Short mmCIF file of C-alpha atoms and ligand atoms in Angstrom, two decimals:
data_model
loop_
_atom_site.label_atom_id
_atom_site.label_comp_id
_atom_site.label_asym_id
_atom_site.label_seq_id
_atom_site.Cartn_x
_atom_site.Cartn_y
_atom_site.Cartn_z
CA MET N 1 -11.68 19.43 2.00
CA SER N 2 -14.65 19.83 -0.30
CA ASP N 3 -13.41 22.51 -2.74
CA THR N 4 -10.40 20.96 -4.44
CA HIS N 5 -9.76 24.13 -6.48
CA ASN N 6 -8.74 26.09 -3.41
CA TRP N 7 -6.02 23.67 -2.44
CA SER N 8 -2.75 25.07 -1.14
CA PRO N 9 -0.18 23.65 1.27
CA GLU N 10 -1.09 26.37 3.80
CA SER N 11 -4.85 25.74 3.66
CA LEU N 12 -4.16 22.07 4.15
CA ARG N 13 -1.84 22.65 7.11
CA ARG N 14 -4.52 24.72 8.87
CA GLN N 15 -6.62 21.53 9.14
CA PHE N 16 -3.96 19.95 11.40
CA PRO N 17 -3.80 21.96 14.67
CA ILE N 18 -1.11 19.60 16.01
CA LEU N 19 1.32 21.21 13.55
CA ASP N 20 1.30 24.37 15.72
CA ARG N 21 2.92 22.66 18.69
CA LYS N 22 6.54 22.97 19.71
CA VAL N 23 9.03 20.30 20.74
CA HIS N 24 11.94 21.25 23.05
CA GLY N 25 11.03 24.89 22.29
CA GLU N 26 11.43 24.31 18.54
CA PRO N 27 8.67 24.23 15.89
CA LEU N 28 7.61 20.64 15.19
CA HIS N 29 8.88 19.10 11.94
CA TYR N 30 7.10 15.74 11.83
CA LEU N 31 8.59 13.38 9.25
CA ASP N 32 7.57 9.99 10.65
CA ASN N 33 4.34 9.71 8.70
CA ALA N 34 5.08 6.15 7.57
CA ALA N 35 4.75 5.08 11.22
CA THR N 36 1.61 7.11 11.97
CA THR N 37 0.39 10.32 10.43
CA PHE N 38 -1.79 13.08 11.86
CA SER N 39 -5.47 13.33 11.09
CA PRO N 40 -7.31 16.47 9.97
CA GLU N 41 -9.95 18.14 12.16
CA CYS N 42 -12.83 16.70 10.10
CA VAL N 43 -11.85 13.23 11.35
CA HIS N 44 -11.93 14.33 15.01
CA GLU N 45 -15.26 16.10 14.41
CA ALA N 46 -16.85 12.98 12.89
CA MET N 47 -15.75 10.90 15.90
CA SER N 48 -16.86 13.53 18.37
CA ARG N 49 -20.32 13.75 16.67
CA TYR N 50 -20.70 10.01 17.18
CA GLU N 51 -19.60 10.22 20.84
CA ASN N 52 -21.72 13.26 21.71
CA HIS N 53 -24.86 12.75 19.63
CA TYR N 54 -25.61 9.16 18.71
CA ARG N 55 -23.19 6.79 20.49
CA SER N 56 -24.78 3.34 20.40
CA ASN N 57 -24.01 -0.10 19.06
CA VAL N 58 -24.39 -0.98 15.37
CA GLN N 59 -26.54 -3.55 13.58
CA ARG N 60 -28.51 -4.27 16.74
CA GLY N 61 -30.83 -1.54 18.10
CA VAL N 62 -34.05 -0.54 16.26
CA TYR N 63 -34.19 2.76 18.19
CA GLN N 64 -33.16 6.07 16.58
CA LEU N 65 -29.60 6.22 17.95
CA GLY N 66 -28.91 2.66 16.84
CA VAL N 67 -30.21 3.45 13.36
CA GLU N 68 -28.01 6.55 13.13
CA SER N 69 -24.85 4.76 14.26
CA THR N 70 -25.51 1.85 11.87
CA GLU N 71 -26.04 4.30 9.01
CA ALA N 72 -22.81 6.16 9.79
CA TYR N 73 -20.91 2.87 10.13
CA GLU N 74 -22.19 1.57 6.80
CA GLU N 75 -21.53 4.95 5.18
CA ALA N 76 -17.87 4.51 6.17
CA ARG N 77 -17.93 1.11 4.50
CA ASN N 78 -19.24 2.77 1.32
CA SER N 79 -16.38 5.29 1.52
CA ALA N 80 -13.82 2.50 1.89
CA ALA N 81 -15.34 0.65 -1.09
CA LYS N 82 -15.16 3.83 -3.19
CA PHE N 83 -11.60 4.56 -2.05
CA LEU N 84 -10.44 1.09 -3.18
CA ASN N 85 -12.80 0.92 -6.19
CA ALA N 86 -14.27 -2.33 -4.81
CA THR N 87 -17.13 -3.77 -6.81
CA SER N 88 -19.34 -3.55 -3.72
CA ALA N 89 -19.29 -2.46 -0.07
CA ASP N 90 -19.90 -6.14 0.79
CA GLU N 91 -16.23 -6.73 0.05
CA ILE N 92 -15.04 -4.41 2.85
CA ILE N 93 -14.15 -5.84 6.27
CA PHE N 94 -13.26 -3.47 9.11
CA THR N 95 -10.37 -4.79 11.20
CA SER N 96 -8.07 -3.24 13.78
CA GLY N 97 -5.36 -2.62 11.16
CA THR N 98 -3.05 -4.22 8.62
CA THR N 99 -1.47 -6.60 11.14
CA PHE N 100 -4.87 -8.02 12.07
CA SER N 101 -5.86 -8.29 8.40
CA VAL N 102 -2.76 -10.29 7.46
CA ASN N 103 -3.27 -12.64 10.41
CA LEU N 104 -6.95 -13.04 9.47
CA ILE N 105 -6.16 -14.00 5.87
CA ALA N 106 -3.23 -16.23 6.88
CA TYR N 107 -5.38 -18.14 9.38
CA CYS N 108 -8.42 -18.48 7.12
CA LEU N 109 -6.49 -19.52 4.00
CA SER N 110 -4.32 -21.94 5.95
CA GLN N 111 -7.38 -24.06 6.79
CA SER N 112 -7.15 -25.41 3.23
CA PHE N 113 -3.33 -25.49 2.89
CA LYS N 114 -1.56 -28.84 2.67
CA PRO N 115 2.10 -29.81 3.16
CA GLY N 116 3.89 -29.24 -0.13
CA ASP N 117 1.86 -26.12 -0.97
CA GLU N 118 3.96 -22.99 -1.47
CA ILE N 119 3.55 -19.37 -0.44
CA VAL N 120 5.70 -16.59 -1.82
CA VAL N 121 6.63 -13.55 0.25
CA SER N 122 9.28 -10.89 -0.36
CA VAL N 123 12.32 -10.46 1.84
CA ALA N 124 11.45 -6.75 2.11
CA GLU N 125 8.12 -7.22 3.93
CA HIS N 126 7.19 -5.53 7.17
CA HIS N 127 7.16 -8.17 9.95
CA SER N 128 3.35 -7.93 9.91
CA ASN N 129 3.33 -9.39 6.42
CA PHE N 130 6.12 -11.87 7.13
CA ILE N 131 5.73 -13.58 10.49
CA PRO N 132 2.12 -14.79 9.92
CA TRP N 133 3.33 -16.62 6.78
CA GLN N 134 6.41 -17.95 8.58
CA ARG N 135 4.09 -19.43 11.23
CA LEU N 136 2.11 -21.21 8.50
CA ARG N 137 5.32 -22.84 7.40
CA GLU N 138 5.69 -24.22 10.92
CA GLN N 139 2.01 -25.08 11.43
CA CYS N 140 0.94 -26.43 8.01
CA GLY N 141 4.19 -27.61 6.47
CA VAL N 142 3.86 -25.25 3.51
CA GLU N 143 7.03 -24.04 1.85
CA MET N 144 7.74 -20.30 2.11
CA LYS N 145 9.71 -18.93 -0.83
CA LEU N 146 11.25 -15.48 -0.81
CA ILE N 147 11.46 -12.84 -3.52
CA PRO N 148 14.97 -11.36 -3.13
CA VAL N 149 16.00 -7.71 -3.25
CA LEU N 150 18.45 -5.69 -5.31
CA ALA N 151 21.36 -3.87 -3.68
CA ASN N 152 19.14 -0.79 -3.12
CA GLY N 153 16.45 -2.84 -1.33
CA SER N 154 13.87 -2.79 -4.17
CA LEU N 155 12.40 -6.17 -5.15
CA ASP N 156 14.34 -8.23 -7.67
CA LEU N 157 11.60 -9.71 -9.86
CA SER N 158 13.98 -11.09 -12.50
CA GLN N 159 13.55 -14.74 -11.38
CA LEU N 160 9.90 -14.46 -10.36
CA ASP N 161 8.66 -16.93 -12.97
CA THR N 162 10.80 -19.65 -11.37
CA ILE N 163 9.85 -18.65 -7.80
CA ILE N 164 6.08 -18.81 -8.43
CA THR N 165 5.38 -22.41 -9.48
CA ASP N 166 2.15 -24.36 -9.98
CA ARG N 167 2.38 -25.39 -6.29
CA CYS N 168 2.08 -21.76 -5.19
CA ARG N 169 -1.19 -20.98 -3.37
CA LEU N 170 -0.52 -17.39 -2.40
CA VAL N 171 1.81 -14.45 -3.05
CA ALA N 172 1.90 -11.84 -0.25
CA VAL N 173 3.68 -8.55 -0.97
CA SER N 174 3.49 -4.92 0.04
CA HIS N 175 2.30 -2.30 -2.46
CA ILE N 176 4.94 0.16 -1.24
CA SER N 177 7.88 -0.70 1.02
CA ASN N 178 7.87 1.01 4.42
CA VAL N 179 11.69 1.09 4.27
CA THR N 180 12.73 1.90 0.70
CA GLY N 181 9.60 3.64 -0.58
CA SER N 182 9.84 1.36 -3.64
CA ILE N 183 6.59 0.71 -5.49
CA THR N 184 5.94 -2.98 -6.23
CA ASP N 185 5.07 -3.96 -9.79
CA LEU N 186 1.81 -5.63 -8.76
CA LYS N 187 0.54 -6.18 -12.29
CA HIS N 188 3.62 -8.25 -13.11
CA ILE N 189 3.24 -10.27 -9.91
CA THR N 190 -0.51 -10.89 -10.28
CA GLY N 191 -0.01 -11.89 -13.94
CA LEU N 192 2.43 -14.65 -12.96
CA ALA N 193 0.58 -15.68 -9.78
CA HIS N 194 -2.83 -16.00 -11.43
CA ARG N 195 -1.36 -17.97 -14.31
CA GLN N 196 -0.26 -20.55 -11.71
CA GLY N 197 -3.60 -20.45 -9.90
CA ALA N 198 -2.22 -18.56 -6.85
CA LEU N 199 -3.97 -15.74 -5.00
CA VAL N 200 -2.33 -12.36 -4.35
CA PHE N 201 -2.55 -10.60 -0.98
CA VAL N 202 -1.33 -6.99 -0.89
CA ASP N 203 -0.24 -5.08 2.20
CA GLY N 204 -1.24 -1.56 1.22
CA ALA N 205 -0.32 0.13 4.53
CA GLN N 206 2.15 2.52 2.85
CA ALA N 207 0.21 3.04 -0.37
CA THR N 208 -3.17 4.37 0.80
CA PRO N 209 -1.68 7.53 2.43
CA HIS N 210 -0.68 8.52 -1.12
CA GLY N 211 -4.09 8.44 -2.71
CA PRO N 212 -7.01 6.20 -3.63
CA VAL N 213 -6.20 2.71 -4.93
CA ASP N 214 -7.95 0.72 -7.66
CA VAL N 215 -7.99 -2.93 -6.56
CA GLN N 216 -9.80 -3.96 -9.73
CA ALA N 217 -7.20 -2.37 -12.02
CA LEU N 218 -4.41 -3.92 -9.92
CA ASN N 219 -6.21 -7.28 -10.33
CA VAL N 220 -5.25 -8.41 -6.80
CA ASP N 221 -7.33 -10.71 -4.57
CA PHE N 222 -6.95 -9.22 -1.08
CA TYR N 223 -5.80 -5.73 -0.04
CA ALA N 224 -5.24 -4.38 3.48
CA PHE N 225 -4.44 -1.00 4.99
CA SER N 226 -4.39 0.81 8.36
CA GLY N 227 -6.41 3.88 9.33
CA HIS N 228 -3.69 5.61 11.35
CA LYS N 229 -1.26 5.80 8.40
CA SER N 230 -3.99 7.17 6.11
CA TYR N 231 -4.98 10.28 8.12
CA GLY N 232 -7.54 8.27 10.12
CA PRO N 233 -7.76 7.03 13.72
CA THR N 234 -5.68 4.32 15.36
CA GLY N 235 -7.20 0.90 16.08
CA VAL N 236 -8.98 0.51 12.75
CA GLY N 237 -8.14 -0.76 9.28
CA VAL N 238 -9.66 -2.18 6.14
CA LEU N 239 -9.38 -5.59 4.56
CA TRP N 240 -10.79 -5.92 1.08
CA GLY N 241 -11.33 -9.29 -0.58
CA ARG N 242 -13.11 -10.47 -3.69
CA ARG N 243 -16.65 -11.38 -2.69
CA GLU N 244 -16.49 -14.96 -3.97
CA LEU N 245 -13.23 -15.53 -2.04
CA LEU N 246 -14.68 -14.14 1.20
CA ASP N 247 -17.72 -16.40 0.85
CA ALA N 248 -15.44 -19.42 0.57
CA LEU N 249 -13.30 -18.62 3.64
CA PRO N 250 -14.07 -19.91 7.16
CA PRO N 251 -14.48 -17.27 9.90
CA PHE N 252 -11.49 -16.03 11.93
CA LEU N 253 -13.10 -14.85 15.19
CA THR N 254 -16.53 -16.11 16.17
CA GLY N 255 -19.16 -14.42 18.33
CA GLY N 256 -21.97 -11.90 18.06
CA GLY N 257 -22.82 -10.11 14.83
CA MET N 258 -21.52 -12.74 12.40
CA ILE N 259 -24.16 -15.47 12.54
CA GLU N 260 -27.28 -16.39 10.61
CA ARG N 261 -28.49 -18.95 13.20
CA VAL N 262 -27.08 -20.56 16.33
CA THR N 263 -28.58 -23.67 17.87
CA ALA N 264 -27.34 -25.62 20.88
CA GLN N 265 -25.60 -27.94 18.42
CA THR N 266 -24.25 -25.81 15.60
CA THR N 267 -23.87 -22.37 13.99
CA ARG N 268 -24.57 -21.06 10.49
CA TYR N 269 -22.45 -18.01 9.66
CA LEU N 270 -23.33 -14.93 7.67
CA SER N 271 -21.73 -14.83 4.23
CA GLY N 272 -19.19 -12.38 2.80
CA ASN N 273 -17.66 -9.60 4.86
CA ARG N 274 -20.14 -9.84 7.78
CA ARG N 275 -18.70 -13.23 8.68
CA PHE N 276 -15.45 -11.50 9.66
CA GLU N 277 -16.76 -8.77 11.97
CA ALA N 278 -17.47 -10.66 15.19
CA GLY N 279 -18.26 -8.63 18.30
CA THR N 280 -18.70 -4.88 18.71
CA PRO N 281 -16.43 -3.17 16.19
CA PRO N 282 -14.41 0.03 16.84
CA ILE N 283 -17.41 2.16 15.82
CA ALA N 284 -16.06 5.68 16.44
CA GLN N 285 -12.81 4.74 14.70
CA VAL N 286 -14.60 3.30 11.67
CA ILE N 287 -16.65 6.50 11.38
CA GLY N 288 -13.44 8.56 11.72
CA LEU N 289 -11.77 6.44 9.06
CA GLY N 290 -14.72 7.05 6.73
CA ALA N 291 -14.23 10.80 7.20
CA ALA N 292 -10.48 10.44 6.52
CA LEU N 293 -11.10 8.51 3.31
CA ASP N 294 -13.69 11.06 2.12
CA TRP N 295 -11.14 13.78 2.88
CA LEU N 296 -8.41 11.91 0.98
CA MET N 297 -10.68 11.32 -2.01
CA ALA N 298 -11.44 15.05 -2.25
CA LEU N 299 -7.76 16.04 -2.51
CA PRO N 300 -6.48 17.04 -5.97
CA TRP N 301 -4.08 14.13 -6.34
CA GLN N 302 -2.23 15.28 -9.43
CA GLU N 303 -1.29 18.54 -7.70
CA ILE N 304 -0.52 16.75 -4.43
CA ARG N 305 1.79 14.29 -6.19
CA ASP N 306 3.62 17.14 -7.93
CA TYR N 307 3.97 18.85 -4.56
CA GLU N 308 5.22 15.68 -2.83
CA GLN N 309 7.74 15.19 -5.65
CA LYS N 310 8.96 18.77 -5.23
CA LEU N 311 9.56 18.18 -1.52
CA SER N 312 11.14 14.80 -2.27
CA GLY N 313 13.52 16.39 -4.79
CA ARG N 314 14.61 18.97 -2.22
CA LEU N 315 15.22 16.26 0.39
CA LEU N 316 16.94 13.90 -2.05
CA ALA N 317 19.36 16.57 -3.25
CA GLY N 318 20.28 17.44 0.34
CA LEU N 319 20.69 13.81 1.41
CA LEU N 320 22.80 12.80 -1.57
CA ASP N 321 25.12 15.75 -0.79
CA ILE N 322 26.10 14.15 2.53
CA GLN N 323 29.35 12.22 2.36
CA GLY N 324 29.09 8.57 3.42
CA LEU N 325 25.28 8.51 3.19
CA ARG N 326 23.69 5.41 1.66
CA LEU N 327 20.12 5.97 0.49
CA LEU N 328 17.88 2.93 -0.04
CA GLY N 329 15.40 2.61 -2.90
CA GLU N 330 15.30 4.61 -6.14
CA GLN N 331 17.83 7.44 -6.21
CA ALA N 332 15.33 9.63 -8.09
CA VAL N 333 11.98 11.15 -7.04
CA THR N 334 10.01 9.25 -9.67
CA HIS N 335 8.89 5.61 -9.30
CA ARG N 336 9.01 5.81 -5.51
CA ALA N 337 6.91 7.00 -2.60
CA PRO N 338 8.23 9.83 -0.37
CA ILE N 339 9.77 7.44 2.18
CA PHE N 340 13.54 7.90 2.47
CA SER N 341 15.68 5.49 4.50
CA PHE N 342 19.36 6.16 4.82
CA ASP N 343 22.43 4.98 6.65
CA ILE N 344 25.25 7.38 7.48
CA GLU N 345 28.65 5.79 7.80
CA SER N 346 29.76 5.47 11.45
CA CYS N 347 26.54 7.05 12.80
CA HIS N 348 23.91 4.81 14.44
CA SER N 349 20.39 5.76 13.42
CA HIS N 350 19.22 5.95 17.05
CA ASP N 351 21.89 8.58 17.77
CA VAL N 352 20.97 10.42 14.55
CA CYS N 353 17.26 10.50 15.44
CA GLN N 354 17.94 11.40 19.09
CA ILE N 355 19.91 14.49 18.08
CA LEU N 356 17.37 15.43 15.36
CA ASP N 357 14.69 15.43 18.06
CA ASP N 358 16.57 18.23 19.88
CA TYR N 359 15.81 20.37 16.81
CA GLY N 360 12.11 19.41 16.70
CA VAL N 361 12.67 17.03 13.78
CA ALA N 362 10.89 13.67 14.19
CA LEU N 363 12.41 10.80 12.19
CA ARG N 364 12.25 7.07 12.81
CA GLY N 365 15.45 5.17 13.49
CA GLY N 366 15.71 1.39 13.66
CA HIS N 367 15.01 -1.72 11.62
CA HIS N 368 11.47 -0.53 10.75
CA CYS N 369 10.05 -4.00 11.51
CA ALA N 370 11.91 -5.31 8.47
CA GLN N 371 14.83 -7.29 9.89
CA PRO N 372 15.01 -9.80 6.99
CA LEU N 373 15.49 -6.82 4.66
CA MET N 374 18.14 -5.28 6.93
CA ASP N 375 19.96 -8.64 6.98
CA ALA N 376 19.81 -8.88 3.18
CA LEU N 377 21.32 -5.40 2.86
CA GLY N 378 23.98 -5.91 5.53
CA LEU N 379 22.44 -3.22 7.73
CA VAL N 380 21.22 -3.16 11.31
CA ALA N 381 19.15 0.00 11.17
CA THR N 382 18.49 3.13 9.12
CA SER N 383 17.06 6.58 9.70
CA ARG N 384 13.81 7.17 7.84
CA ALA N 385 12.09 10.40 6.77
CA SER N 386 8.57 10.01 5.41
CA ILE N 387 6.58 12.87 3.92
CA ALA N 388 2.83 13.54 4.27
CA VAL N 389 0.61 15.98 2.37
CA PHE N 390 0.93 18.59 5.16
CA ASN N 391 4.74 18.73 5.15
CA ASN N 392 6.40 21.76 3.64
CA GLU N 393 9.81 23.06 2.54
CA SER N 394 10.52 24.31 6.03
CA ASP N 395 10.27 20.69 7.32
CA ILE N 396 12.75 19.51 4.70
CA ASP N 397 15.16 22.38 5.34
CA ALA N 398 14.95 21.88 9.11
CA LEU N 399 15.88 18.22 8.64
CA LEU N 400 18.84 19.00 6.39
CA VAL N 401 20.17 21.74 8.71
CA ALA N 402 19.74 19.47 11.76
CA LEU N 403 21.49 16.59 9.94
CA ASN N 404 24.55 18.80 9.55
CA LYS N 405 24.51 19.41 13.31
CA VAL N 406 24.24 15.65 13.83
CA LEU N 407 27.33 15.11 11.71
CA GLU N 408 29.25 17.75 13.70
CA VAL N 409 28.46 15.83 16.90
CA LEU N 410 28.89 12.25 15.70
CA ARG N 411 31.82 12.52 13.30
N1 PLP C 1 2.78 -3.18 6.66
C1 PLP C 1 3.54 -2.11 6.43
C2 PLP C 1 4.17 -1.94 5.08
C3 PLP C 1 3.73 -1.15 7.42
O1 PLP C 1 4.48 -0.08 7.18
C4 PLP C 1 3.12 -1.36 8.69
C5 PLP C 1 3.36 -0.41 9.79
O2 PLP C 1 4.36 0.25 9.84
C6 PLP C 1 2.32 -2.48 8.87
C7 PLP C 1 2.18 -3.38 7.84
C8 PLP C 1 1.62 -2.75 10.17
O3 PLP C 1 0.58 -1.83 10.32
P1 PLP C 1 -0.27 -1.77 11.67
O4 PLP C 1 0.73 -1.63 12.78
O5 PLP C 1 -1.12 -0.55 11.50
O6 PLP C 1 -1.05 -3.02 11.76
#
């Protein structure tokens, strides 16, 4: 998408051939973008160019193909650095996704944790940004403190200054909740955390699909996201960390590609990001992710956000019209991402989503890998609709019409 002035929902949709397919004879209305979104053709083309023209390993071969693949791989790193406004591409680590990135940071930081240290996590985290910290509690004897939630599932930051004490080493929170769509006040959190000498890790898996992020302006210390939720391939993600912090961390995986010198007795590791990319990386996927991030950066974000808000308003009005429906998160289209989780009285979300599927409408039902949040809200599961840039009014209307059919069957 190079010419941002020609943007229209239709021109954008044409870049996603998968949108033409049918499900059970019905047009597809895909609204599970928070789980995985589709990628535009330019991403598939970039990966296919690698596979068909210069497939080879990176940072190894001096022959032409090796040079081309290394250049394309490092170009993707430059794109990721630009997308996050990192100070340098040396701060970008390619991983297999957010889950891997959280585990990497949890393992590496824990090497210097002592019993009595504290880590602060919110009760609303995706299990990927919860269980690794819970394990540290068991393995290192650190205390894990929880930021609670309000009745709508958004974070309750009112007592944060008592939760983050001078024993806190790390605060780990998501930028945007995958359940409520609530946007975390990261500036408030980093202000308090840094004052106490704690680092801030941000799970950005649900934020990067909604536009470039500025890690410097957010003043965070680590930031992670997944390719497949940001219009890129599966099996790849990005972990950003401040250069001086990466230099101070021990490696996570060891092996080829991350060493300065190995002798029979000992090993000296590369510094910075290269220390964390042991073994052959997912090269085609990294190149595809670079194309996805370039594509995202070329979108006219002000117009896209207005468009997403228009769709959100249409969906919100329809949902709030349904009797017995409890919507999580903000009840307005502002100050939230277009991720809408709801519970309909006496209707299990699996039944709701199963019937919606008959009408070609794809929604996620379940606990969304956020069982501590479900427990805190007295819920077992919700149905979740999540909007991407290629969705249109017909997707929203199809969902609302199909929801009425669901109610006829289940009530
Ligand atoms: N964090 C959040 C907020 C998510 O929504 C998800 C996936 O749904 C993850 C982490 C895990 O991402 P991945 O499965 O790509 O590692």
